[in-house]
mmCIF file of C-alpha atoms and ligand atoms in Angstrom:
data_model
loop_
_atom_site.group_PDB
_atom_site.id
_atom_site.type_symbol
_atom_site.label_atom_id
_atom_site.label_comp_id
_atom_site.label_asym_id
_atom_site.label_seq_id
_atom_site.Cartn_x
_atom_site.Cartn_y
_atom_site.Cartn_z
ATOM 1 C CA MET A 1141 0.000 0.000 0.000
ATOM 2 C CA LYS A 1142 1.138 3.537 -0.726
ATOM 3 C CA ILE A 1143 1.116 6.393 1.756
ATOM 4 C CA ALA A 1144 1.706 9.929 0.493
ATOM 5 C CA VAL A 1145 2.953 13.108 2.110
ATOM 6 C CA VAL A 1146 1.928 16.288 0.285
ATOM 7 C CA ARG A 1147 3.534 19.706 0.097
ATOM 8 C CA GLU A 1148 1.491 22.200 2.127
ATOM 9 C CA THR A 1149 0.101 25.080 0.083
ATOM 10 C CA ARG A 1150 -1.688 27.337 2.583
ATOM 11 C CA PRO A 1151 0.241 30.601 3.066
ATOM 12 C CA GLY A 1152 1.944 30.659 6.475
ATOM 13 C CA GLU A 1153 1.936 26.862 6.812
ATOM 14 C CA HIS A 1154 5.554 25.729 7.114
ATOM 15 C CA ARG A 1155 5.066 22.340 8.702
ATOM 16 C CA VAL A 1156 5.138 18.969 6.949
ATOM 17 C CA ALA A 1157 3.143 15.892 7.963
ATOM 18 C CA LEU A 1158 6.059 13.431 8.013
ATOM 19 C CA VAL A 1159 9.721 13.845 8.915
ATOM 20 C CA PRO A 1160 12.505 11.622 7.531
ATOM 21 C CA ASP A 1161 13.174 9.986 10.916
ATOM 22 C CA LEU A 1162 9.683 8.487 10.862
ATOM 23 C CA VAL A 1163 9.683 7.179 7.272
ATOM 24 C CA GLY A 1164 11.117 3.898 8.596
ATOM 25 C CA LYS A 1165 8.153 3.440 10.947
ATOM 26 C CA LEU A 1166 5.792 3.457 7.965
ATOM 27 C CA THR A 1167 7.944 1.284 5.717
ATOM 28 C CA GLY A 1168 8.254 -1.076 8.696
ATOM 29 C CA LEU A 1169 4.456 -1.360 8.739
ATOM 30 C CA GLY A 1170 4.578 -2.394 5.085
ATOM 31 C CA TYR A 1171 3.863 0.936 3.334
ATOM 32 C CA GLU A 1172 5.626 2.423 0.361
ATOM 33 C CA VAL A 1173 6.160 6.087 1.305
ATOM 34 C CA LEU A 1174 5.789 8.752 -1.409
ATOM 35 C CA VAL A 1175 6.799 12.330 -0.600
ATOM 36 C CA GLU A 1176 5.855 15.229 -2.880
ATOM 37 C CA SER A 1177 8.899 17.222 -4.042
ATOM 38 C CA ASP A 1178 9.745 20.103 -1.714
ATOM 39 C CA ALA A 1179 7.229 18.879 0.904
ATOM 40 C CA GLY A 1180 9.707 19.554 3.705
ATOM 41 C CA SER A 1181 11.521 22.578 2.330
ATOM 42 C CA ALA A 1182 9.629 25.150 4.459
ATOM 43 C CA ALA A 1183 10.677 23.130 7.515
ATOM 44 C CA ASP A 1184 14.306 22.979 6.294
ATOM 45 C CA ILE A 1185 14.028 19.304 5.335
ATOM 46 C CA ALA A 1186 15.542 18.477 1.943
ATOM 47 C CA ASP A 1187 14.080 15.931 -0.477
ATOM 48 C CA ASP A 1188 17.304 13.918 -0.284
ATOM 49 C CA THR A 1189 16.828 13.369 3.449
ATOM 50 C CA TYR A 1190 13.497 11.668 2.711
ATOM 51 C CA ARG A 1191 15.143 9.615 -0.068
ATOM 52 C CA ASP A 1192 17.933 8.558 2.269
ATOM 53 C CA ALA A 1193 15.305 7.451 4.786
ATOM 54 C CA GLY A 1194 13.682 5.168 2.222
ATOM 55 C CA ALA A 1195 10.925 7.327 0.712
ATOM 56 C CA THR A 1196 10.287 8.008 -2.981
ATOM 57 C CA VAL A 1197 10.224 11.722 -3.794
ATOM 58 C CA THR A 1198 7.975 12.536 -6.731
ATOM 59 C CA ASP A 1199 5.720 15.246 -8.144
ATOM 60 C CA ASP A 1200 2.603 13.152 -8.432
ATOM 61 C CA VAL A 1201 1.655 11.521 -5.159
ATOM 62 C CA LEU A 1202 -2.110 11.846 -5.033
ATOM 63 C CA ALA A 1203 -3.564 9.615 -7.721
ATOM 64 C CA GLN A 1204 -1.572 6.557 -6.743
ATOM 65 C CA SER A 1205 -1.963 6.628 -2.944
ATOM 66 C CA ASP A 1206 -4.099 4.720 -0.474
ATOM 67 C CA VAL A 1207 -3.465 7.141 2.407
ATOM 68 C CA VAL A 1208 -2.580 10.857 2.134
ATOM 69 C CA LEU A 1209 -0.981 12.685 5.067
ATOM 70 C CA SER A 1210 -1.009 16.472 5.413
ATOM 71 C CA VAL A 1211 -1.103 19.152 8.075
ATOM 72 C CA GLN A 1212 -3.849 21.310 6.535
ATOM 73 C CA PRO A 1213 -6.808 19.631 4.819
ATOM 74 C CA LEU A 1214 -6.440 19.067 1.079
ATOM 75 C CA GLU A 1215 -7.999 21.701 -1.187
ATOM 76 C CA PRO A 1216 -10.994 20.779 -3.403
ATOM 77 C CA ASP A 1217 -8.881 20.379 -6.563
ATOM 78 C CA ARG A 1218 -6.601 17.920 -4.773
ATOM 79 C CA ILE A 1219 -9.567 16.042 -3.287
ATOM 80 C CA ALA A 1220 -10.919 15.682 -6.829
ATOM 81 C CA ARG A 1221 -7.728 13.863 -7.831
ATOM 82 C CA LEU A 1222 -8.047 11.159 -5.145
ATOM 83 C CA SER A 1223 -9.382 7.731 -6.047
ATOM 84 C CA SER A 1224 -12.516 6.662 -4.251
ATOM 85 C CA GLY A 1225 -11.654 4.868 -0.984
ATOM 86 C CA THR A 1226 -8.472 6.889 -0.366
ATOM 87 C CA ALA A 1227 -7.958 7.913 3.269
ATOM 88 C CA THR A 1228 -6.739 11.345 4.360
ATOM 89 C CA VAL A 1229 -5.229 12.215 7.733
ATOM 90 C CA SER A 1230 -4.863 15.935 8.530
ATOM 91 C CA PHE A 1231 -6.173 18.713 10.690
ATOM 92 C CA LEU A 1232 -9.728 19.322 9.466
ATOM 93 C CA PRO A 1233 -11.619 21.991 11.421
ATOM 94 C CA THR A 1234 -14.991 20.641 10.414
ATOM 95 C CA ALA A 1235 -17.148 23.547 11.591
ATOM 96 C CA GLN A 1236 -15.177 25.945 9.379
ATOM 97 C CA SER A 1237 -14.747 23.473 6.495
ATOM 98 C CA LEU A 1238 -18.255 22.279 5.648
ATOM 99 C CA GLU A 1239 -17.716 22.591 1.903
ATOM 100 C CA LEU A 1240 -14.536 20.534 2.091
ATOM 101 C CA VAL A 1241 -16.287 17.894 4.184
ATOM 102 C CA GLY A 1242 -18.994 17.726 1.494
ATOM 103 C CA ALA A 1243 -16.303 17.312 -1.182
ATOM 104 C CA LEU A 1244 -14.571 14.537 0.804
ATOM 105 C CA ARG A 1245 -17.902 12.742 1.299
ATOM 106 C CA ASP A 1246 -18.828 13.015 -2.396
ATOM 107 C CA ALA A 1247 -15.369 11.804 -3.461
ATOM 108 C CA GLN A 1248 -15.862 8.707 -1.227
ATOM 109 C CA VAL A 1249 -12.762 9.659 0.763
ATOM 110 C CA THR A 1250 -12.247 8.317 4.308
ATOM 111 C CA ALA A 1251 -11.177 11.507 6.082
ATOM 112 C CA PHE A 1252 -9.720 11.610 9.601
ATOM 113 C CA ALA A 1253 -9.395 14.875 11.560
ATOM 114 C CA MET A 1254 -6.495 15.105 14.007
ATOM 115 C CA GLU A 1255 -8.361 17.598 16.208
ATOM 116 C CA LEU A 1256 -11.135 15.027 16.757
ATOM 117 C CA VAL A 1257 -8.841 12.356 18.231
ATOM 118 C CA PRO A 1258 -10.495 11.737 21.619
ATOM 119 C CA ARG A 1259 -8.482 13.096 24.538
ATOM 120 C CA ILE A 1260 -8.301 9.782 26.400
ATOM 121 C CA SER A 1261 -5.107 8.339 27.861
ATOM 122 C CA ARG A 1262 -4.757 5.670 25.144
ATOM 123 C CA ALA A 1263 -4.775 8.394 22.477
ATOM 124 C CA GLN A 1264 -2.291 10.745 24.150
ATOM 125 C CA SER A 1265 0.453 9.823 21.684
ATOM 126 C CA MET A 1266 -1.891 10.828 18.825
ATOM 127 C CA ASP A 1267 -2.996 14.141 20.376
ATOM 128 C CA ALA A 1268 -1.834 16.722 17.851
ATOM 129 C CA LEU A 1269 -3.767 19.550 19.534
ATOM 130 C CA SER A 1270 -1.567 19.049 22.592
ATOM 131 C CA SER A 1271 1.694 18.631 20.687
ATOM 132 C CA GLN A 1272 1.133 21.782 18.671
ATOM 133 C CA ALA A 1273 -0.106 23.719 21.726
ATOM 134 C CA LEU A 1274 3.131 22.800 23.454
ATOM 135 C CA VAL A 1275 5.138 24.360 20.620
ATOM 136 C CA ALA A 1276 2.874 27.428 20.601
ATOM 137 C CA GLY A 1277 3.128 27.953 24.351
ATOM 138 C CA TYR A 1278 6.908 27.786 24.298
ATOM 139 C CA ARG A 1279 7.072 30.187 21.368
ATOM 140 C CA CYS A 1280 4.760 32.702 23.104
ATOM 141 C CA ALA A 1281 7.063 32.910 26.120
ATOM 142 C CA VAL A 1282 10.130 33.302 23.928
ATOM 143 C CA VAL A 1283 8.428 36.046 21.891
ATOM 144 C CA ALA A 1284 7.491 37.861 25.103
ATOM 145 C CA ALA A 1285 11.090 37.619 26.348
ATOM 146 C CA GLU A 1286 12.449 38.805 23.012
ATOM 147 C CA ARG A 1287 10.033 41.752 22.680
ATOM 148 C CA LEU A 1288 10.452 42.928 26.283
ATOM 149 C CA ARG A 1289 13.388 45.274 26.423
ATOM 150 C CA ARG A 1290 14.487 44.127 29.839
ATOM 151 C CA PHE A 1291 15.762 41.034 31.675
ATOM 152 C CA PHE A 1292 13.464 38.130 32.508
ATOM 153 C CA PRO A 1293 15.697 36.860 35.366
ATOM 154 C CA LEU A 1294 16.818 38.534 38.552
ATOM 155 C CA ASN A 1295 20.359 39.837 38.197
ATOM 156 C CA MET A 1296 22.421 40.663 41.261
ATOM 157 C CA THR A 1297 25.536 42.427 40.104
ATOM 158 C CA ALA A 1298 28.224 44.715 41.482
ATOM 159 C CA ALA A 1299 26.407 47.517 39.693
ATOM 160 C CA GLY A 1300 23.199 46.764 41.544
ATOM 161 C CA THR A 1301 20.215 44.441 41.460
ATOM 162 C CA VAL A 1302 17.959 44.147 38.437
ATOM 163 C CA PRO A 1303 14.570 42.741 39.457
ATOM 164 C CA PRO A 1304 13.050 39.887 37.447
ATOM 165 C CA ALA A 1305 10.276 40.496 34.927
ATOM 166 C CA GLN A 1306 6.706 39.995 36.101
ATOM 167 C CA VAL A 1307 4.790 37.780 33.677
ATOM 168 C CA VAL A 1308 1.057 37.053 33.785
ATOM 169 C CA VAL A 1309 -0.378 34.110 31.836
ATOM 170 C CA LEU A 1310 -4.136 33.839 31.265
ATOM 171 C CA GLY A 1311 -5.405 30.381 30.301
ATOM 172 C CA ALA A 1312 -3.410 27.458 31.692
ATOM 173 C CA GLY A 1313 -4.206 24.607 29.306
ATOM 174 C CA VAL A 1314 -1.424 22.868 27.398
ATOM 175 C CA ALA A 1315 -0.111 26.060 25.743
ATOM 176 C CA GLY A 1316 -0.456 28.225 28.858
ATOM 177 C CA LEU A 1317 1.352 25.726 31.077
ATOM 178 C CA GLN A 1318 4.185 25.498 28.570
ATOM 179 C CA ALA A 1319 4.384 29.310 28.414
ATOM 180 C CA ILE A 1320 4.554 29.365 32.225
ATOM 181 C CA ALA A 1321 7.285 26.707 32.316
ATOM 182 C CA THR A 1322 9.327 28.526 29.675
ATOM 183 C CA ALA A 1323 8.993 31.967 31.300
ATOM 184 C CA ARG A 1324 9.990 30.398 34.629
ATOM 185 C CA ARG A 1325 13.048 28.756 33.059
ATOM 186 C CA LEU A 1326 14.027 32.167 31.722
ATOM 187 C CA GLY A 1327 13.828 33.454 35.287
ATOM 188 C CA ALA A 1328 10.638 35.539 35.269
ATOM 189 C CA VAL A 1329 8.230 35.688 38.187
ATOM 190 C CA VAL A 1330 5.001 34.223 36.800
ATOM 191 C CA LYS A 1331 1.378 34.510 37.925
ATOM 192 C CA ALA A 1332 -1.377 32.721 36.048
ATOM 193 C CA TYR A 1333 -5.147 32.370 35.988
ATOM 194 C CA ASP A 1334 -7.536 29.833 34.492
ATOM 195 C CA VAL A 1335 -11.264 29.320 34.995
ATOM 196 C CA ARG A 1336 -10.928 25.552 35.604
ATOM 197 C CA ALA A 1337 -10.589 24.517 39.261
ATOM 198 C CA ALA A 1338 -7.901 21.915 38.468
ATOM 199 C CA ALA A 1339 -5.732 24.551 36.819
ATOM 200 C CA ALA A 1340 -4.554 26.218 40.059
ATOM 201 C CA GLU A 1341 -2.635 23.101 41.138
ATOM 202 C CA GLU A 1342 -1.170 22.679 37.635
ATOM 203 C CA ILE A 1343 -0.059 26.330 37.636
ATOM 204 C CA ARG A 1344 1.657 25.887 41.008
ATOM 205 C CA SER A 1345 3.357 22.690 39.823
ATOM 206 C CA MET A 1346 5.045 24.766 37.101
ATOM 207 C CA GLY A 1347 6.497 27.102 39.716
ATOM 208 C CA ALA A 1348 4.054 29.955 39.147
ATOM 209 C CA GLN A 1349 1.611 31.639 41.501
ATOM 210 C CA ALA A 1350 -2.029 30.798 40.816
ATOM 211 C CA ILE A 1351 -4.155 33.952 40.765
ATOM 212 C CA GLU A 1352 -7.245 33.206 42.861
ATOM 213 C CA LEU A 1353 -10.259 35.366 42.085
ATOM 214 C CA GLU A 1354 -13.521 35.513 44.012
ATOM 215 C CA LEU A 1355 -15.357 33.907 41.099
ATOM 216 C CA GLU A 1356 -16.996 30.537 40.463
ATOM 217 C CA THR A 1357 -14.912 28.095 38.380
ATOM 218 C CA LEU A 1358 -16.175 27.083 34.937
ATOM 219 C CA GLU A 1359 -15.782 23.426 34.112
ATOM 220 C CA GLY A 1360 -17.397 22.136 30.942
ATOM 221 C CA THR A 1361 -17.368 18.611 29.555
ATOM 222 C CA GLY A 1362 -14.186 16.612 28.845
ATOM 223 C CA GLY A 1363 -12.002 18.710 31.159
ATOM 224 C CA TYR A 1364 -12.519 21.855 29.067
ATOM 225 C CA ALA A 1365 -13.711 25.282 30.152
ATOM 226 C CA ARG A 1366 -17.250 26.590 29.690
ATOM 227 C CA GLU A 1367 -18.100 29.894 28.095
ATOM 228 C CA MET A 1368 -18.478 32.820 30.520
ATOM 229 C CA THR A 1369 -21.651 34.882 30.845
ATOM 230 C CA GLU A 1370 -21.073 38.545 29.994
ATOM 231 C CA ASP A 1371 -21.547 39.420 33.676
ATOM 232 C CA ARG A 1372 -18.876 36.951 34.822
ATOM 233 C CA ALA A 1373 -16.569 38.094 32.026
ATOM 234 C CA ALA A 1374 -16.889 41.700 33.217
ATOM 235 C CA ARG A 1375 -16.201 40.723 36.844
ATOM 236 C CA GLN A 1376 -13.203 38.633 35.772
ATOM 237 C CA ARG A 1377 -11.808 41.588 33.808
ATOM 238 C CA ASP A 1378 -12.262 43.910 36.815
ATOM 239 C CA LEU A 1379 -10.538 41.509 39.178
ATOM 240 C CA LEU A 1380 -7.651 40.838 36.778
ATOM 241 C CA THR A 1381 -7.003 44.526 36.035
ATOM 242 C CA PRO A 1382 -4.488 45.133 38.878
ATOM 243 C CA TYR A 1383 -2.532 41.970 38.019
ATOM 244 C CA ILE A 1384 -2.260 43.005 34.387
ATOM 245 C CA ALA A 1385 -1.337 46.593 35.237
ATOM 246 C CA ALA A 1386 1.569 45.245 37.311
ATOM 247 C CA ALA A 1387 2.824 42.842 34.611
ATOM 248 C CA ASP A 1388 5.767 43.535 32.318
ATOM 249 C CA ALA A 1389 4.554 40.820 29.954
ATOM 250 C CA LEU A 1390 1.093 39.326 29.513
ATOM 251 C CA ILE A 1391 0.586 36.065 27.620
ATOM 252 C CA THR A 1392 -2.996 35.028 26.837
ATOM 253 C CA THR A 1393 -3.899 31.502 25.700
ATOM 254 C CA ALA A 1394 -7.565 31.112 26.729
ATOM 255 C CA ALA A 1395 -9.936 29.125 24.542
ATOM 256 C CA VAL A 1396 -13.322 27.434 24.787
ATOM 257 C CA PRO A 1397 -13.827 24.572 22.303
ATOM 258 C CA GLY A 1398 -16.132 25.459 19.422
ATOM 259 C CA ARG A 1399 -16.416 29.155 20.416
ATOM 260 C CA THR A 1400 -14.580 32.307 19.533
ATOM 261 C CA ALA A 1401 -11.882 33.049 22.087
ATOM 262 C CA PRO A 1402 -13.100 34.791 25.264
ATOM 263 C CA MET A 1403 -12.252 38.496 25.436
ATOM 264 C CA LEU A 1404 -10.322 38.722 28.702
ATOM 265 C CA VAL A 1405 -8.452 42.010 28.434
ATOM 266 C CA THR A 1406 -9.852 45.309 27.188
ATOM 267 C CA ARG A 1407 -7.888 48.055 25.511
ATOM 268 C CA ALA A 1408 -8.285 50.136 28.702
ATOM 269 C CA MET A 1409 -6.647 47.340 30.718
ATOM 270 C CA VAL A 1410 -3.684 47.230 28.308
ATOM 271 C CA GLU A 1411 -3.401 51.029 28.518
ATOM 272 C CA GLN A 1412 -2.835 50.683 32.269
ATOM 273 C CA MET A 1413 0.322 48.623 31.707
ATOM 274 C CA ARG A 1414 3.659 50.436 32.045
ATOM 275 C CA PRO A 1415 5.219 51.824 28.848
ATOM 276 C CA GLY A 1416 7.441 49.184 27.259
ATOM 277 C CA SER A 1417 5.242 46.290 28.402
ATOM 278 C CA VAL A 1418 4.479 43.417 26.052
ATOM 279 C CA VAL A 1419 1.315 41.459 25.327
ATOM 280 C CA VAL A 1420 1.354 38.157 23.414
ATOM 281 C CA ASP A 1421 -2.137 37.028 22.376
ATOM 282 C CA LEU A 1422 -2.062 33.400 21.239
ATOM 283 C CA ALA A 1423 -5.805 33.535 20.629
ATOM 284 C CA ALA A 1424 -5.573 36.385 18.085
ATOM 285 C CA GLU A 1425 -6.504 34.049 15.200
ATOM 286 C CA THR A 1426 -9.695 32.847 16.858
ATOM 287 C CA GLY A 1427 -11.123 36.203 17.921
ATOM 288 C CA GLY A 1428 -8.500 37.340 20.412
ATOM 289 C CA ASN A 1429 -8.258 37.359 24.210
ATOM 290 C CA VAL A 1430 -7.043 40.956 24.041
ATOM 291 C CA GLU A 1431 -9.025 43.804 22.534
ATOM 292 C CA GLY A 1432 -7.106 45.352 19.661
ATOM 293 C CA SER A 1433 -4.762 42.431 18.948
ATOM 294 C CA VAL A 1434 -4.448 41.543 15.261
ATOM 295 C CA ALA A 1435 -3.423 38.058 14.101
ATOM 296 C CA GLY A 1436 -0.010 38.122 12.468
ATOM 297 C CA GLU A 1437 0.643 41.759 13.377
ATOM 298 C CA VAL A 1438 2.407 43.735 16.056
ATOM 299 C CA VAL A 1439 0.398 46.774 17.137
ATOM 300 C CA THR A 1440 0.874 49.359 19.862
ATOM 301 C CA VAL A 1441 -1.804 50.044 22.472
ATOM 302 C CA GLY A 1442 -0.837 52.948 24.730
ATOM 303 C CA GLY A 1443 2.847 52.273 25.398
ATOM 304 C CA THR A 1444 2.446 48.492 25.107
ATOM 305 C CA THR A 1445 3.484 46.261 22.217
ATOM 306 C CA VAL A 1446 0.721 43.772 21.371
ATOM 307 C CA TRP A 1447 1.834 40.732 19.362
ATOM 308 C CA GLY A 1448 -1.031 38.922 17.655
ATOM 309 C CA ALA A 1449 -0.345 35.247 17.006
ATOM 310 C CA ALA A 1450 -0.687 33.649 13.571
ATOM 311 C CA ASP A 1451 0.443 30.157 12.596
ATOM 312 C CA VAL A 1452 2.549 29.926 15.745
ATOM 313 C CA PRO A 1453 3.561 26.237 15.499
ATOM 314 C CA SER A 1454 4.763 27.006 11.954
ATOM 315 C CA GLN A 1455 7.209 29.514 13.451
ATOM 316 C CA MET A 1456 9.107 26.462 14.773
ATOM 317 C CA PRO A 1457 8.385 24.165 11.820
ATOM 318 C CA GLY A 1458 11.043 21.537 12.563
ATOM 319 C CA PRO A 1459 9.951 20.452 16.044
ATOM 320 C CA ALA A 1460 6.268 21.143 15.302
ATOM 321 C CA SER A 1461 6.457 18.835 12.248
ATOM 322 C CA ARG A 1462 8.312 16.177 14.182
ATOM 323 C CA LEU A 1463 5.724 16.059 16.951
ATOM 324 C CA TYR A 1464 2.790 16.233 14.517
ATOM 325 C CA ALA A 1465 4.325 13.477 12.376
ATOM 326 C CA GLN A 1466 4.726 11.259 15.430
ATOM 327 C CA ASN A 1467 1.038 11.810 16.296
ATOM 328 C CA VAL A 1468 0.035 10.941 12.716
ATOM 329 C CA VAL A 1469 2.275 7.866 12.525
ATOM 330 C CA ASN A 1470 0.832 6.595 15.827
ATOM 331 C CA LEU A 1471 -2.713 7.022 14.467
ATOM 332 C CA VAL A 1472 -1.826 5.316 11.174
ATOM 333 C CA THR A 1473 -0.200 2.480 13.140
ATOM 334 C CA LEU A 1474 -3.445 2.002 15.091
ATOM 335 C CA MET A 1475 -5.320 1.726 11.784
ATOM 336 C CA THR A 1476 -2.882 -0.682 10.110
ATOM 337 C CA HIS A 1477 -3.364 -4.426 10.335
ATOM 338 C CA ASP A 1478 -1.179 -7.033 8.569
ATOM 339 C CA GLY A 1479 0.446 -4.445 6.326
ATOM 340 C CA ALA A 1480 -2.855 -2.951 5.163
ATOM 341 C CA PHE A 1481 -4.625 0.277 6.081
ATOM 342 C CA ALA A 1482 -7.756 -1.155 7.679
ATOM 343 C CA PRO A 1483 -9.354 1.187 10.241
ATOM 344 C CA ASP A 1484 -11.437 -0.582 12.865
ATOM 345 C CA PHE A 1485 -14.467 1.661 13.289
ATOM 346 C CA ASP A 1486 -15.393 -0.116 16.520
ATOM 347 C CA ASP A 1487 -12.343 1.530 18.105
ATOM 348 C CA GLU A 1488 -13.446 4.784 19.773
ATOM 349 C CA ILE A 1489 -10.279 6.578 18.652
ATOM 350 C CA VAL A 1490 -10.868 5.639 15.000
ATOM 351 C CA SER A 1491 -14.602 6.367 15.006
ATOM 352 C CA GLY A 1492 -14.049 9.534 17.052
ATOM 353 C CA CYS A 1493 -11.773 11.173 14.503
ATOM 354 C CA CYS A 1494 -13.436 9.861 11.326
ATOM 355 C CA VAL A 1495 -15.249 12.665 9.509
ATOM 356 C CA THR A 1496 -16.300 10.970 6.263
ATOM 357 C CA ALA A 1497 -16.299 7.361 5.029
ATOM 358 C CA ALA A 1498 -18.055 5.429 2.272
ATOM 359 C CA GLY A 1499 -19.902 8.488 0.980
ATOM 360 C CA GLU A 1500 -21.274 9.486 4.394
ATOM 361 C CA VAL A 1501 -20.450 12.146 6.967
ATOM 362 C CA ARG A 1502 -19.709 10.049 10.077
ATOM 363 C CA HIS A 1503 -19.060 12.897 12.532
ATOM 364 C CA GLY A 1504 -22.495 13.643 14.004
ATOM 365 C CA PRO A 1505 -22.228 17.395 14.714
ATOM 366 C CA THR A 1506 -20.728 18.011 11.249
ATOM 367 C CA ARG A 1507 -23.450 15.919 9.574
ATOM 368 C CA GLU A 1508 -26.093 18.029 11.321
ATOM 369 C CA GLN A 1509 -24.392 21.271 10.311
ATOM 370 C CA LEU A 1510 -23.944 20.125 6.724
ATOM 371 C CA GLU A 1511 -27.473 18.859 6.305
ATOM 372 C CA GLY A 1512 -28.717 22.081 7.874
ATOM 373 C CA ALA A 1513 -26.547 24.062 5.472
ATOM 374 C CA VAL A 1514 -27.805 22.095 2.455
ATOM 375 C CA SER A 1515 -31.552 22.218 3.227
HETATM 376 P P1 NAD B 2083 -7.961 24.967 25.321
HETATM 377 O O1 NAD B 2083 -6.954 25.273 24.282
HETATM 378 O O2 NAD B 2083 -9.354 24.599 24.915
HETATM 379 O O3 NAD B 2083 -8.059 26.233 26.315
HETATM 380 C C1 NAD B 2083 -6.925 26.803 26.878
HETATM 381 C C2 NAD B 2083 -7.228 27.166 28.329
HETATM 382 O O4 NAD B 2083 -8.026 28.339 28.377
HETATM 383 C C3 NAD B 2083 -7.967 26.097 29.121
HETATM 384 O O5 NAD B 2083 -7.168 25.686 30.223
HETATM 385 C C4 NAD B 2083 -9.227 26.814 29.573
HETATM 386 O O6 NAD B 2083 -9.675 26.392 30.855
HETATM 387 C C5 NAD B 2083 -8.784 28.253 29.572
HETATM 388 N N1 NAD B 2083 -9.857 29.256 29.577
HETATM 389 C C6 NAD B 2083 -11.040 29.248 28.913
HETATM 390 N N2 NAD B 2083 -11.759 30.349 29.200
HETATM 391 C C7 NAD B 2083 -11.020 31.073 30.063
HETATM 392 C C8 NAD B 2083 -11.213 32.320 30.723
HETATM 393 N N3 NAD B 2083 -12.343 33.001 30.564
HETATM 394 N N4 NAD B 2083 -10.249 32.781 31.541
HETATM 395 C C9 NAD B 2083 -9.107 32.065 31.743
HETATM 396 N N5 NAD B 2083 -8.863 30.892 31.144
HETATM 397 C C10 NAD B 2083 -9.804 30.393 30.306
HETATM 398 O O7 NAD B 2083 -7.460 23.858 26.323
HETATM 399 P P2 NAD B 2083 -6.369 22.722 26.143
HETATM 400 O O8 NAD B 2083 -5.032 23.295 26.336
HETATM 401 O O9 NAD B 2083 -6.647 22.009 24.878
HETATM 402 O O10 NAD B 2083 -6.684 21.757 27.377
HETATM 403 C C11 NAD B 2083 -7.762 21.925 28.232
HETATM 404 C C12 NAD B 2083 -7.822 20.798 29.241
HETATM 405 O O11 NAD B 2083 -7.738 19.521 28.636
HETATM 406 C C13 NAD B 2083 -6.716 20.817 30.259
HETATM 407 O O12 NAD B 2083 -7.273 20.395 31.468
HETATM 408 C C14 NAD B 2083 -5.767 19.775 29.787
HETATM 409 O O13 NAD B 2083 -4.963 19.280 30.813
HETATM 410 C C15 NAD B 2083 -6.748 18.754 29.289
HETATM 411 N N6 NAD B 2083 -6.107 17.857 28.329
HETATM 412 C C16 NAD B 2083 -6.261 16.512 28.502
HETATM 413 C C17 NAD B 2083 -5.644 15.641 27.624
HETATM 414 C C18 NAD B 2083 -5.769 14.160 27.775
HETATM 415 O O14 NAD B 2083 -6.335 13.702 28.706
HETATM 416 N N7 NAD B 2083 -5.255 13.408 26.840
HETATM 417 C C19 NAD B 2083 -4.898 16.126 26.571
HETATM 418 C C20 NAD B 2083 -4.778 17.500 26.428
HETATM 419 C C21 NAD B 2083 -5.397 18.357 27.312
#
């Protein structure tokens, strides 16, 4: 059976779905691995490295493949070139990609979405949301340190003592915890807040101070947060204002699945920060946690630099690709039996992340949205 790795085409996407080190895992399972020319070039991986690892590098990978791996979902013209029964494995944000899902269904493609892999312990090694959030969280802390024109760590020198930077992190999921850990390693004093009750202990375990507000916690299903009411959001903003005013750097990573990002910090709150402060808004692409942040741009609010995130894992394409590729290879391994790609739809991981198969939309919420959109 043939498994293909395509070159990503979306602007800003620099990752690749397979790295040379993992080609051997797939050939070991019995696959012939085809890599589209230049697939790894944006991640500094040369075609020859794939060849040396045992892959075939070619310009035409789609028509002849049984499984196609990518980071972003394939575009409609590429879907049209797949044979019926081909499987695709990629990120596929179904709610924002209804037309693509319809095209995959009509082309009889078996499409798997990495963001739908259930977050159960057995699937941890396939959890690409977590692996990419880890990269993003690290990068946010490094950007904050780089943009802030002062030290992160305490410096005690003969010329006097330089106090450490004060960093506040809002949202302590996978990305937020990694941002905390990185800022701590760089020597900053870190305070963090999250609406989930369990987060306070996780924040403390990273060496940061958990900000405790006189507010109810907001647990949703599956360990995620719930959306705030406007009243709670306003109270949270009021209570966080003094912490943010005292911060040299603010990193925001808050998200609620399926919703636009919660607006946690108003322009007025940013204006209270000292001149030269830095804000890094990881949620800028999904609506923004900070009023005025713009995805992919650096803007100034008062005297504060506000960095709006865009394609953050792609800013570290080597490690992001490596981790993503490992997640994908683990999922493909689960779906391979006796050298053949043969997904077992009775397995909750397989059924959980399957979007289309055999001409049907298998993911319930997407099917409802699509049928609603059609009628
Ligand atoms: P996410 O990206 O959906 O959200 C990021 C964080 O923002 C979350 O911690 C959330 O609580 C927080 N948030 C939402 N609204 C907020 C607000 N108004 N103010 C402050 N913070 C707010 O989350 P994630 O990083 O994907 O992970 C969320 C949870 O899932 C965590 O508990 C994580 O440990 C857990 N998780 C479990 C597994 C697993 O079991 N395999 C894997 C990954 C994550």
